[in-house]
Coordinates of C-alpha atoms in Angstrom, one line a residue:
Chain A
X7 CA 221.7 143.0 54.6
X8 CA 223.8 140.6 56.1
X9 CA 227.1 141.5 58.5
X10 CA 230.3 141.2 58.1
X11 CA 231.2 138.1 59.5
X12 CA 228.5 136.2 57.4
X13 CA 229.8 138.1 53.9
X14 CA 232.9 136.8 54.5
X15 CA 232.2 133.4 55.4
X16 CA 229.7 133.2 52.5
X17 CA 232.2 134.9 50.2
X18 CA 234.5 132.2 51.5
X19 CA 232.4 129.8 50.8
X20 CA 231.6 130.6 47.4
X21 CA 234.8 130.9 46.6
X22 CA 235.9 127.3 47.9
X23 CA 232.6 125.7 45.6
X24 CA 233.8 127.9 43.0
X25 CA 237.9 126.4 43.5
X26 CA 236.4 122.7 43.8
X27 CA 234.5 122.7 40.8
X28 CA 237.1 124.4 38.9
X29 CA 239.3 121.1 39.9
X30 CA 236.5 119.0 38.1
X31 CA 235.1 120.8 35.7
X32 CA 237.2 123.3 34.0
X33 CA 238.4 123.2 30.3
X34 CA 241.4 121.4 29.4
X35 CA 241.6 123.8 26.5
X36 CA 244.5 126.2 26.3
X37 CA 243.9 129.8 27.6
X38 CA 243.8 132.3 24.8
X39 CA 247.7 133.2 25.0
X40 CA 248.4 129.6 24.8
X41 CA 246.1 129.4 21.8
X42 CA 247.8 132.6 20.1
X43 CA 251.1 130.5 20.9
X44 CA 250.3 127.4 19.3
X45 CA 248.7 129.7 16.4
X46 CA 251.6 131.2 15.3
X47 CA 253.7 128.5 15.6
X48 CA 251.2 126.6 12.8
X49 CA 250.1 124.1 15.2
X50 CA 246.8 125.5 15.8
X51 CA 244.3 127.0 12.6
X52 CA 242.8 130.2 14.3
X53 CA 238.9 128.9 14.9
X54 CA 240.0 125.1 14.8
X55 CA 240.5 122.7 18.0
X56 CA 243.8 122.6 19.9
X57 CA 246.4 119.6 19.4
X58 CA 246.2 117.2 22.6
X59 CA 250.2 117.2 22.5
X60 CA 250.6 120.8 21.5
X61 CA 253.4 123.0 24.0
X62 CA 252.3 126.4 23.9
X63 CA 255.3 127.3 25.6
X64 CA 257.9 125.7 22.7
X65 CA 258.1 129.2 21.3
X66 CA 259.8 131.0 24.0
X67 CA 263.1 131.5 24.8
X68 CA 263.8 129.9 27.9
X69 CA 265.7 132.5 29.5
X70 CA 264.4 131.4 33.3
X71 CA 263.3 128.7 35.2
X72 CA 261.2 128.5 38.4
X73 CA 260.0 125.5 40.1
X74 CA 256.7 126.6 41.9
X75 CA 255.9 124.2 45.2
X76 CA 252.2 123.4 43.9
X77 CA 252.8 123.5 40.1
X78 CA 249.7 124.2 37.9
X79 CA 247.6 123.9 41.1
X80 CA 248.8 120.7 41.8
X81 CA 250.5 118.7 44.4
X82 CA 252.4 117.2 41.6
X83 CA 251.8 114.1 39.3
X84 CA 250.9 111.7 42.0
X85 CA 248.9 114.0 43.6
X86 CA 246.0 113.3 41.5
X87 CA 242.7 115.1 42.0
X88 CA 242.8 115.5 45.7
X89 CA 245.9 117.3 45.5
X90 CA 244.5 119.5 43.0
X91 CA 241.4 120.2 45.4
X92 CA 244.2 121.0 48.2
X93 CA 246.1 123.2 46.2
X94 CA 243.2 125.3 44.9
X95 CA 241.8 125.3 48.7
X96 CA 245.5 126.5 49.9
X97 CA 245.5 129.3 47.4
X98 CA 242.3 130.6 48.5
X99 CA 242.8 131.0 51.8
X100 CA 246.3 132.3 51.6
X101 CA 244.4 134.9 49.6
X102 CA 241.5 135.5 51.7
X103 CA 244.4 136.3 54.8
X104 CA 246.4 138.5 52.5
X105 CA 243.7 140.5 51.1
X106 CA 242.8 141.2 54.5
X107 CA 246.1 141.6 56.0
X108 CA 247.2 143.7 53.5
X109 CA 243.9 146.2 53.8
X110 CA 244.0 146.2 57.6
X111 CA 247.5 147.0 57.4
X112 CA 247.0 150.1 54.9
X113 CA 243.8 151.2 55.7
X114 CA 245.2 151.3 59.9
X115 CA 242.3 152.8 61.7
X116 CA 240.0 155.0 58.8
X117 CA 236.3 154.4 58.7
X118 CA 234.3 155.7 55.9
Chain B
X19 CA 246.4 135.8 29.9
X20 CA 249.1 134.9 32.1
X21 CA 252.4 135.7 30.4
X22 CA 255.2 132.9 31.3
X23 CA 259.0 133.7 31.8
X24 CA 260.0 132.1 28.8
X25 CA 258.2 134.7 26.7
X26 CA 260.1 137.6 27.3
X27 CA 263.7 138.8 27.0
X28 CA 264.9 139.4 30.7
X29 CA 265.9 142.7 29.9
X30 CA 262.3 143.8 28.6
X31 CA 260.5 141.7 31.6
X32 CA 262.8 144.5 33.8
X33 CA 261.0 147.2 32.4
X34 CA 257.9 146.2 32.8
X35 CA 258.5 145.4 36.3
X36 CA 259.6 149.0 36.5
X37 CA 256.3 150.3 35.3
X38 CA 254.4 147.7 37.6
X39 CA 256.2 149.1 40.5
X40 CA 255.2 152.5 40.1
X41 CA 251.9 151.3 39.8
X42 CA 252.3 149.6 42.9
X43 CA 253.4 152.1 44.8
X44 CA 250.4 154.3 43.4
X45 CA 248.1 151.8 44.3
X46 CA 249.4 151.6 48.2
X47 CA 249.6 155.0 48.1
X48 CA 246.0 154.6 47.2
X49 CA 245.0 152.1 49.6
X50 CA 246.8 154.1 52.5
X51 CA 244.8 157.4 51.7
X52 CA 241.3 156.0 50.5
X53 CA 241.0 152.5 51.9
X54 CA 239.0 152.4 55.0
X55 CA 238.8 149.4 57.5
X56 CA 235.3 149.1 56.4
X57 CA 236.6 148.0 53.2
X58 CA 238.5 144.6 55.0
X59 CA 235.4 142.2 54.0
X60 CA 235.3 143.4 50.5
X61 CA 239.0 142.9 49.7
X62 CA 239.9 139.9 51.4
X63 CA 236.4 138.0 49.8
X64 CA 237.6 139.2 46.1
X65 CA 241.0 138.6 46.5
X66 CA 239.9 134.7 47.1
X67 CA 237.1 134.9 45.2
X68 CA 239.2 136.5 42.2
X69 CA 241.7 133.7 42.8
X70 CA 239.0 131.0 42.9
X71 CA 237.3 131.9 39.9
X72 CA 240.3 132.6 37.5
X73 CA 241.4 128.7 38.1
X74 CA 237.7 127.9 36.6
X75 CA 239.1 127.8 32.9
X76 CA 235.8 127.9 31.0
X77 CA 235.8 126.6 27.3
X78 CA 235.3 129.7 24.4
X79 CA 234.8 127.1 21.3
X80 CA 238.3 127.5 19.0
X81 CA 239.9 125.5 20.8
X82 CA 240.5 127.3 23.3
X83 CA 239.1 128.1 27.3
X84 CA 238.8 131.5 29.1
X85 CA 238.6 132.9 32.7
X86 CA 237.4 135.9 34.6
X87 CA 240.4 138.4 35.2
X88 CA 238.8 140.4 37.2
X89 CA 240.4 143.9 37.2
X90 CA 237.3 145.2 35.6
X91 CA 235.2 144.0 39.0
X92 CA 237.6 145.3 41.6
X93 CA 238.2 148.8 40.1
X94 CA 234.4 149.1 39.8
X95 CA 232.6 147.6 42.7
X96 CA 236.2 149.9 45.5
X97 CA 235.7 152.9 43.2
X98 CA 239.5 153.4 41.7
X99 CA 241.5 151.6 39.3
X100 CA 244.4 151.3 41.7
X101 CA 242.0 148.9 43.6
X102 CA 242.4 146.5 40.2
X103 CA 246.4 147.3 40.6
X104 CA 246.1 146.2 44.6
X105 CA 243.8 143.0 44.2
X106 CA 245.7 141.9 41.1
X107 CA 248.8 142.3 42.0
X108 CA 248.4 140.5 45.4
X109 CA 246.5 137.2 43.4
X110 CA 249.4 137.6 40.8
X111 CA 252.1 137.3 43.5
X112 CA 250.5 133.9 44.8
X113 CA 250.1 132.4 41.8
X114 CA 253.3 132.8 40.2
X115 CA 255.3 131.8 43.5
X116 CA 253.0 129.1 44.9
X117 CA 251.8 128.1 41.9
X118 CA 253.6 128.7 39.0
X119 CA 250.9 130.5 36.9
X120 CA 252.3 133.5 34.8
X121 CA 256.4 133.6 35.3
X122 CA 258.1 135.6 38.3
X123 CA 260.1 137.8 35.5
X124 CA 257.3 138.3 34.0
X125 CA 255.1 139.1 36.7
X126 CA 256.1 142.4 36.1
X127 CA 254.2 142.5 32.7
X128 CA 251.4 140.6 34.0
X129 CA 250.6 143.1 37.1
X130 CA 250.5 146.0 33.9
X131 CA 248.3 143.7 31.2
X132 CA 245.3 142.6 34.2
X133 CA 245.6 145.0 36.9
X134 CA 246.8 148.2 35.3
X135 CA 245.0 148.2 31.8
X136 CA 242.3 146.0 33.2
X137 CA 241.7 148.1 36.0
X138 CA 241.9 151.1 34.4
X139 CA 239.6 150.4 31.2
X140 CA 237.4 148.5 33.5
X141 CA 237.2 151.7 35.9
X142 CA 236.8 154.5 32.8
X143 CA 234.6 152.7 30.6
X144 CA 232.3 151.7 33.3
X145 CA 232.5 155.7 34.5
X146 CA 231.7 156.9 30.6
X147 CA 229.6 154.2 30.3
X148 CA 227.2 155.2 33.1
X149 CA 227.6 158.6 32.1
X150 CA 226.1 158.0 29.0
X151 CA 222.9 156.4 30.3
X152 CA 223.6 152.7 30.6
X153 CA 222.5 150.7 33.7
X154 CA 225.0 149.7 35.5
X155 CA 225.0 146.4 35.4
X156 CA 225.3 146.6 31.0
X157 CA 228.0 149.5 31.5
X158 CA 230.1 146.9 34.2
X159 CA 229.5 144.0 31.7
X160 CA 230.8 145.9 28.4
X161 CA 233.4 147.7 30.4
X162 CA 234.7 144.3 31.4
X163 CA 234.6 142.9 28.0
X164 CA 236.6 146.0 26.9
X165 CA 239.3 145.5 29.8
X166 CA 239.8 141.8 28.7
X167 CA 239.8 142.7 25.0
X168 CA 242.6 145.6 25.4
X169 CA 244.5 144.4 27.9
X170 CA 245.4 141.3 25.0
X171 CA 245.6 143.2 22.7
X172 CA 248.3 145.1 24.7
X173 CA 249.9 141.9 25.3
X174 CA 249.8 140.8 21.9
X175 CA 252.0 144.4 21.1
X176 CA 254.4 143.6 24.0
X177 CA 254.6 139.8 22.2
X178 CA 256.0 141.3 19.2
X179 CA 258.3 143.6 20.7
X180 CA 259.4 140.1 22.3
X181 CA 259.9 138.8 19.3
X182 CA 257.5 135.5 20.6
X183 CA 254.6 136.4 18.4
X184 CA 254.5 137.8 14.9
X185 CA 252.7 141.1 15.3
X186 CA 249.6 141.1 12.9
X187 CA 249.1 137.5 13.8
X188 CA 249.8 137.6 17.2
X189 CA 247.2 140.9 16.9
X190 CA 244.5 139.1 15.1
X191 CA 244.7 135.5 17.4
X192 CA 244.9 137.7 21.0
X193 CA 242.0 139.9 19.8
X194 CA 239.7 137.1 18.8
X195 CA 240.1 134.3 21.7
X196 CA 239.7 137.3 24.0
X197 CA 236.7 138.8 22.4
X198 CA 235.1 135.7 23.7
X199 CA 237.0 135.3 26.6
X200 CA 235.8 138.5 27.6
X201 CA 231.9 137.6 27.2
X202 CA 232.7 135.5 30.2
X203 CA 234.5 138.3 31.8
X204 CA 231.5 140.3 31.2
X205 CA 228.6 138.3 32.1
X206 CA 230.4 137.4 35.2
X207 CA 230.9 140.9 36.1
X208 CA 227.9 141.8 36.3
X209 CA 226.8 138.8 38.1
X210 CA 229.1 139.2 40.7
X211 CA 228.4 143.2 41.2
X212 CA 224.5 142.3 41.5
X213 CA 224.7 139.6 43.9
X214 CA 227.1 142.2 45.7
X215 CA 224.4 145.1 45.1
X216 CA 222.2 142.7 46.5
X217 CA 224.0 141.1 49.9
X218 CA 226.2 144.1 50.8
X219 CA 225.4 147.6 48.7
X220 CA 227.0 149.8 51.7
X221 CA 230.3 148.3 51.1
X222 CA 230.4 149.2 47.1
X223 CA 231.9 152.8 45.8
X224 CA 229.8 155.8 46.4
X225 CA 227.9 155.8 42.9
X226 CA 228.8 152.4 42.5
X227 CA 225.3 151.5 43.1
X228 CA 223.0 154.5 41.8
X229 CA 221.5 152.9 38.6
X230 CA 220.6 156.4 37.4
X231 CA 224.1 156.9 36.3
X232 CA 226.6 159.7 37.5
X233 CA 229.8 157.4 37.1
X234 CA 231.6 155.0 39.7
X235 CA 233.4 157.9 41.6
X236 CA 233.0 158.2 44.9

């Protein structure tokens, strides 16, 4: 069994490898809400590939718009793959400090 | 399945923040009762590694690509659904603000599709699942599959009432990119809970880790 201090680095770890290769390697397909979107609106047949140009989104009604500071895990356009790679690492550690923030906080002094 | 704030009327995106509030509260009520310090490693290593892993969109065929949610994992491996409801809602928070994944509005509706529904089917089915004399790792595995399944299949309904999806289509499209989409959720799972089972078993749920069955309650 290894402590406490080595899970969490490890998990850290992991998680990072995980993040980095997510920046190179994951699908460019739509997720399957943004399949269902483009599916109803008769871009998409129901087993058949996604359109390159499709926009999932075109079917909803706008009611709200928020500009996020990293957008889509991104630094932005220019960004390019390193700022992808920054952005996923940013999000996991702000993570990694809430989750444990937020426990220590809650949990105060308890031991099992 | 993260539900963007052009996808539901503000009015219906307030009350599902309303129910995802109460569930909130619940789950801190939760975390302040049940939670132990012990539990710090655990939480803070899911809530990145939950983050991590849902921005690794794998491809299902169809068109289409899936990740792990991870409700199923977090109710299972802390015991209680609420933990889903705590872990969720925290990686939900981040990635709406900081990263614009699933709508602010809407976040409301997003904390009740993968933390409540996920968590709690995740939780249950695993529990009746292991009752019934599946190994734990199978019963983590389908109970995951059946979190990711309902919980679209809940957001399909709350499409409709949205008037953004037609319901029977809307029904029938969710349902099948999320029956494969949960495969991943699944598999993963049950990776995840053995390599956890293997590197740290004293900090799952009580019953968590007794392959003999007996449910995940501690």
């Amino acid at each position: 069994m290894i402590d406490n201090k080595t899970f969490m680095i490890a998990g850290l770890i992991i998680a990072i490898i995980v993040g980095g290769l997510a920046v190179f390697l994951a699908s460019g397909d739509p997720d399957g809400l943004e399949s269902t979107a483009l599916y109803v609106q008769g871009e998409k047949e129901l087993t058949g590939p996604s359109p390159e140009d499709g926009d999932p989104e075109a079917i909803g009604g706008g009611t709200f718009e928020y500009e996020a500071p990293l957008p889509d895990y991104s630094t932005g356009e220019e960004g390019g793959k390193t700022g992808e790679i920054l952005a996923v690492f940013v999000g996991i550690l702000v993570m990694f400090v809430l989750g444990f923030g937020a426990t220590k906080l809650l949990a105060s002094k308890k031991t099992s | 399945m993260h539900i963007p704030d052009a996808f539901v009327p503000l009015w219906q995106s307030a009350i599902y923040w309303i129910i995802a509030l109460i569930f909130i509260a619940l789950a801190l009520r939760w975390a302040k009762n049940e939670l132990s310090e012990d539990k710090i490693p655990l939480i803070a290593v899911l809530a990145a590694g939950i983050f991590a892993i849902q921005a690794f969109n794998l491809p299902v065929a169809m068109g289409t690509s899936g990740h792990l949610v991870g409700g199923a994992l977090a109710a299972i491996v802390l015991g209680s659904p609420y933990a889903a409801v705590f872990i969720l809602t925290l990686v939900l928070i981040i990635q709406g603000i900081i990263f614009g994944d699933g709508g602010l509005t809407t976040m409301g509706v997003n904390i009740l599709n993968m933390g409540v529904i996920g968590g709690f089917v995740g939780y249950y089915g695993y529990s009746a699942l292991k009752s019934a004399g599946a190994s734990m790792y199978l019963s983590a595995g389908i109970a995951a599959w059946c979190a990711c399944f309902i919980s679209s299949l809940a957001a399909a309904v709350e499409m409709a009432f949205a008037g953004t999806f037609p319901l029977v289509p809307g029904l029938i499209a969710m349902g099948t990119y999320h029956a494969a989409i949960g495969i991943i959720e699944g598999i993963i799972t049950a990776a995840i809970i053995y390599f956890l089972v293997a590197s740290r078993p004293d900090l799952l749920a009580e019953g968590a880790t007794d392959p003999s069955g007996g449910g995940a309650a501690a």
